[in-house]
Every structure is written in structure tokens, then in C-alpha cells.
């Protein structure tokens, strides 16, 4: 309540009805059209922002089965998967774009899950299907997600390590997006330490499961890393993994969770 809920429900119900007119899964039937392309960014942002800011689950809601069928059909298209973001990226990028978002309703039910601060969010082991945000059917192979995320981290490790050290660097001029600080300086003295920590993260993702937990414990004990500063850098990086800029949601949730595994061991 308090955000034009009845008007939204009415608009969502109308959209649901339109999707049934031509027997779907798309707005004009079995073939993708310009209508779907026009609706895609709006429906995707609604799916992310409604549970976070209003406590209203949009995806998987039995009231809007045709909308969920539309999402499932879109997610089978490589062109859509390549540009699809995740809830975390959306909810933190949206306020600067539209002048702010206000919390209301039962938002507290889902904020921590989306922000990765709930006990079982961004933590190993991850639920295959996801939480309030569903993992696409095509991406539910967790081994594939772990290994490909590790590969991306390994290929870009020098740049990623340098970026992560900005947690300790000189701050620059602020911008409106909460996790964007393009003018912050990196901290060169920490780059080798963070690079080593990221190697532990990568190895853990390649191991997976309990073997990963044991590996992280053993390697962090042997590494002699500056624990507090290294953890700050890893958390800075974790909170700024963007989807799809850096990787897709399935990969990002693995990387975030395995970064947390190392942070907890430091």
C-alpha cells in the first residue's frame, strides 16, 4: 500500500490479459515482436524493484502466470539473456535514473535477500533455483556457473585486483549512484595481497562444495594476508559486481558467495 498499489495491480492484470489474447507466450502470439522488445526493460525492472521496495513478488506470482510464461520464453532467447540484469544491479542503479525510490509495504521481507545480507543469501551452498530472484532454467548448472565465473576472474585478475583495492584508496568526487565511485584511486600496496585472495576465490570455485570450504580455510591460514584490509577490498569488489556488465546472474551469485567464503575465513 502507499505506492498506487491498486493502480499497479490493475495495470499488471491488464498486461496479463493481453498476453493471453493470442495464446502467447509473446504479446502477439508465438513470435517475438516489437511489443515484447518495448515491454522487456519495464517488466524486468518491475520484477526487481517491486519485492525490494514494496514487498510485492512479481515473478512466479500465480496471479500473473502469463507474465511468468513470457519471462520464461524471453529467457530462452540468447539475445535477451545477453542483456538481462539481476535484481541487485537493478535496484541500486534505478534510483539515480528516476530520481529516487521509496520503501513501503512489506519490503523488509526481501531487501536482505536481494542485497546479500540474509543468512542464506550469497552464501555457499546456494539454492539451485535461487531465492526471491529465480535463476534461469538454462543457468541452473552450478558447476558451469562456478567454473565460468572463475575463468572470467582468472583472465582479468590484474585489473580486478587493482579495482578492488579502491576500497582503501583516496576517495574522489561522488556521484549519485551509491556503488559508483569512478574517481576513487586504487591502493597499489594492496594489489598483490588482493590478487592472492582472488586466486583463493578462483580455486574455491573450481573445487566447489565442502572441498572449497576446506581449501579456503587452509589457504587463508597459510597466506599471511593482511586480513582486515584484504576483506575490505573483497567486499568492495563483491558489492560492485554488475550484471550483465561483468557476468550473468548465475555466475555473479557464485562469485559473490565464494568471495564471502574467503572473507569469512580472513
XYZ file of C-alpha atoms in Angstrom:
266
model
C 0.000 0.000 0.000
C 1.035 3.609 -0.414
C 2.564 3.368 -3.871
C -0.505 3.252 -6.057
C -0.820 -0.479 -5.445
C -4.356 -0.785 -6.797
C -3.367 1.055 -9.991
C -0.332 -1.173 -10.418
C -2.352 -4.344 -9.844
C -4.867 -3.199 -12.414
C -2.131 -2.462 -14.976
C -0.429 -5.816 -14.300
C -3.765 -7.632 -14.647
C -4.354 -5.871 -17.961
C -0.895 -6.914 -19.161
C -1.642 -10.477 -18.047
C -4.856 -10.426 -20.081
C -3.118 -9.029 -23.178
C -0.622 -11.884 -23.056
C -3.491 -14.401 -23.240
C -5.177 -12.792 -26.255
C -3.073 -14.567 -28.909
C -2.201 -17.634 -26.806
C 1.399 -16.421 -26.256
C 3.947 -16.842 -24.991
C 4.636 -13.405 -26.515
C 2.289 -10.447 -26.770
C 1.328 -11.173 -30.379
C 1.469 -14.940 -30.177
C 4.259 -17.398 -30.885
C 6.681 -14.940 -32.480
C 8.684 -12.191 -30.819
C 7.604 -8.699 -31.878
C 8.407 -5.054 -31.243
C 5.799 -5.107 -28.460
C 7.883 -7.586 -26.462
C 11.034 -5.558 -27.038
C 9.289 -2.409 -25.789
C 7.897 -4.117 -22.673
C 11.072 -6.035 -21.744
C 13.019 -3.342 -19.817
C 9.922 -2.240 -17.894
C 8.847 -5.727 -16.854
C 12.398 -6.628 -15.901
C 12.755 -3.560 -13.671
C 9.368 -4.237 -12.089
C 10.404 -7.795 -11.265
C 13.454 -6.456 -9.415
C 12.123 -3.307 -7.779
C 8.711 -4.477 -6.551
C 9.942 -7.044 -3.991
C 12.845 -4.815 -2.927
C 10.992 -1.541 -2.478
C 7.383 -2.671 -1.987
C 7.481 -6.275 -0.761
C 5.476 -7.485 -3.752
C 6.735 -10.560 -5.614
C 6.149 -10.184 -9.350
C 7.969 -13.182 -10.846
C 6.410 -16.542 -10.105
C 3.245 -14.934 -8.740
C 0.256 -17.198 -9.584
C -1.835 -14.092 -10.246
C 0.279 -13.379 -13.352
C 1.006 -16.764 -14.895
C 1.135 -15.403 -18.445
C 3.705 -12.792 -17.435
C 5.868 -15.545 -15.934
C 5.421 -17.584 -19.126
C 6.550 -14.517 -21.106
C 9.677 -14.209 -18.917
C 10.467 -17.900 -19.403
C 10.123 -17.570 -23.177
C 12.298 -14.461 -23.268
C 14.964 -16.179 -21.166
C 15.262 -18.910 -23.776
C 16.484 -16.311 -26.259
C 20.256 -15.723 -26.291
C 19.686 -12.101 -27.292
C 17.656 -11.445 -24.126
C 19.914 -13.468 -21.833
C 22.846 -11.375 -23.006
C 21.305 -8.124 -21.746
C 19.284 -9.354 -18.743
C 20.343 -7.842 -15.439
C 19.791 -9.108 -11.892
C 17.679 -7.666 -9.080
C 20.653 -6.361 -7.088
C 22.063 -4.400 -10.019
C 18.654 -3.021 -10.949
C 17.578 -1.838 -7.510
C 20.795 0.071 -6.915
C 21.020 1.531 -10.411
C 17.355 2.561 -10.599
C 17.090 5.405 -8.023
C 19.602 7.751 -9.733
C 17.838 7.156 -13.049
C 14.344 8.088 -11.868
C 15.058 10.477 -9.007
C 14.750 8.054 -6.109
C 12.692 5.074 -4.914
C 10.687 4.864 -1.680
C 10.275 1.831 0.547
C 6.774 0.805 1.598
C 4.654 -2.238 2.284
C 6.406 -5.465 3.286
C 9.715 -4.551 1.660
C 11.705 -5.867 4.643
C 10.783 -9.415 3.596
C 13.118 -9.291 0.608
C 15.653 -6.470 0.993
C 18.262 -8.578 2.777
C 17.865 -11.478 0.358
C 18.462 -9.241 -2.665
C 21.286 -7.297 -1.008
C 23.069 -10.480 0.001
C 22.885 -9.776 3.738
C 20.432 -12.535 4.679
C 21.951 -15.643 6.296
C 21.340 -17.873 3.273
C 21.913 -15.257 0.564
C 25.264 -15.042 -1.255
C 26.414 -17.984 0.839
C 27.734 -21.424 -0.054
C 25.853 -23.673 -0.701
C 23.492 -21.759 -2.970
C 19.980 -22.909 -3.816
C 19.913 -24.126 -7.408
C 16.681 -22.304 -8.280
C 17.595 -19.089 -6.427
C 15.566 -17.231 -3.829
C 13.122 -14.402 -4.462
C 15.021 -13.958 -7.732
C 14.757 -17.123 -9.833
C 17.813 -18.470 -11.632
C 17.096 -19.004 -15.329
C 16.494 -22.646 -16.223
C 19.363 -22.508 -18.718
C 21.781 -21.408 -15.964
C 20.955 -23.810 -13.116
C 24.052 -25.923 -13.631
C 26.007 -24.575 -10.667
C 29.269 -26.223 -11.671
C 29.126 -24.449 -15.036
C 28.353 -21.134 -13.322
C 31.214 -21.559 -10.844
C 33.779 -22.602 -13.424
C 32.915 -19.884 -15.933
C 32.916 -17.234 -13.196
C 36.331 -18.472 -12.073
C 37.582 -18.326 -15.667
C 36.442 -14.697 -16.021
C 38.140 -13.802 -12.740
C 41.384 -15.524 -13.725
C 41.503 -13.860 -17.142
C 41.004 -10.403 -15.659
C 42.712 -10.897 -12.294
C 45.169 -8.000 -12.537
C 42.543 -5.403 -13.415
C 40.071 -6.852 -10.903
C 42.624 -6.820 -8.083
C 43.552 -3.222 -8.851
C 39.879 -2.236 -8.881
C 39.208 -3.960 -5.547
C 41.982 -2.011 -3.817
C 39.977 1.153 -4.358
C 38.272 0.215 -1.099
C 41.366 1.625 0.620
C 42.287 4.307 -1.892
C 41.795 8.045 -1.860
C 38.154 8.945 -2.399
C 37.203 11.209 -5.259
C 34.238 13.289 -6.253
C 30.982 11.499 -5.504
C 28.248 10.583 -7.969
C 24.559 9.827 -7.467
C 24.716 6.021 -7.884
C 25.529 4.536 -4.450
C 28.051 1.940 -5.644
C 29.641 4.017 -8.402
C 32.756 5.971 -7.454
C 34.690 6.375 -10.715
C 37.056 8.955 -9.264
C 38.343 6.844 -6.349
C 42.032 5.894 -6.531
C 43.397 2.373 -6.199
C 45.858 1.394 -3.464
C 48.994 -0.113 -5.122
C 50.456 -1.594 -1.919
C 47.440 -3.946 -1.649
C 47.328 -5.235 -5.215
C 49.464 -8.350 -4.670
C 47.591 -9.231 -1.475
C 44.201 -8.886 -3.155
C 45.418 -10.796 -6.198
C 46.390 -13.691 -3.934
C 42.995 -13.559 -2.217
C 41.278 -13.660 -5.616
C 43.345 -16.705 -6.546
C 41.949 -18.400 -3.443
C 38.433 -17.388 -4.528
C 39.024 -18.812 -8.011
C 40.443 -22.086 -6.689
C 37.494 -22.433 -4.316
C 35.026 -22.026 -7.185
C 36.863 -24.684 -9.160
C 36.724 -27.070 -6.167
C 33.121 -26.378 -5.149
C 31.253 -27.783 -2.159
C 32.889 -28.740 1.150
C 36.242 -29.192 -0.586
C 36.140 -25.477 -1.347
C 35.495 -24.605 2.284
C 38.455 -26.690 3.457
C 40.671 -25.266 0.733
C 39.809 -21.684 1.674
C 40.477 -22.342 5.359
C 43.863 -23.919 4.623
C 44.990 -21.290 2.108
C 43.956 -18.263 4.168
C 45.833 -19.675 7.162
C 48.971 -20.161 5.039
C 48.784 -16.896 3.108
C 49.698 -14.381 5.824
C 47.423 -11.796 4.198
C 46.601 -8.529 5.989
C 43.192 -9.812 6.962
C 41.149 -6.700 7.686
C 42.345 -4.745 4.649
C 42.050 -7.712 2.290
C 38.497 -8.393 3.482
C 37.556 -4.749 2.904
C 38.830 -4.950 -0.671
C 36.984 -8.192 -1.373
C 33.720 -6.805 -0.005
C 34.155 -3.643 -2.076
C 34.502 -5.828 -5.178
C 31.614 -8.136 -4.202
C 29.201 -5.226 -3.847
C 30.104 -3.861 -7.277
C 29.760 -6.960 -9.440
C 27.354 -5.770 -12.119
C 25.010 -7.935 -14.203
C 25.267 -8.259 -17.167
C 28.257 -5.891 -17.398
C 30.656 -8.287 -15.670
C 28.874 -11.649 -15.969
C 25.378 -13.115 -15.860
C 23.326 -13.589 -12.696
C 24.121 -17.298 -12.260
C 27.850 -16.561 -12.404
C 27.617 -13.405 -10.268
C 25.821 -15.164 -7.414
C 28.571 -17.809 -7.365
C 31.342 -15.207 -7.336
C 29.633 -13.186 -4.600
C 29.130 -16.315 -2.483
C 32.711 -17.539 -2.861
C 34.082 -14.085 -2.106
C 32.059 -14.266 1.117
C 33.570 -17.682 1.827
C 37.060 -16.140 1.726
C 36.011 -13.011 3.638
C 34.588 -15.175 6.436
C 37.868 -17.095 6.643
C 40.026 -13.971 6.922
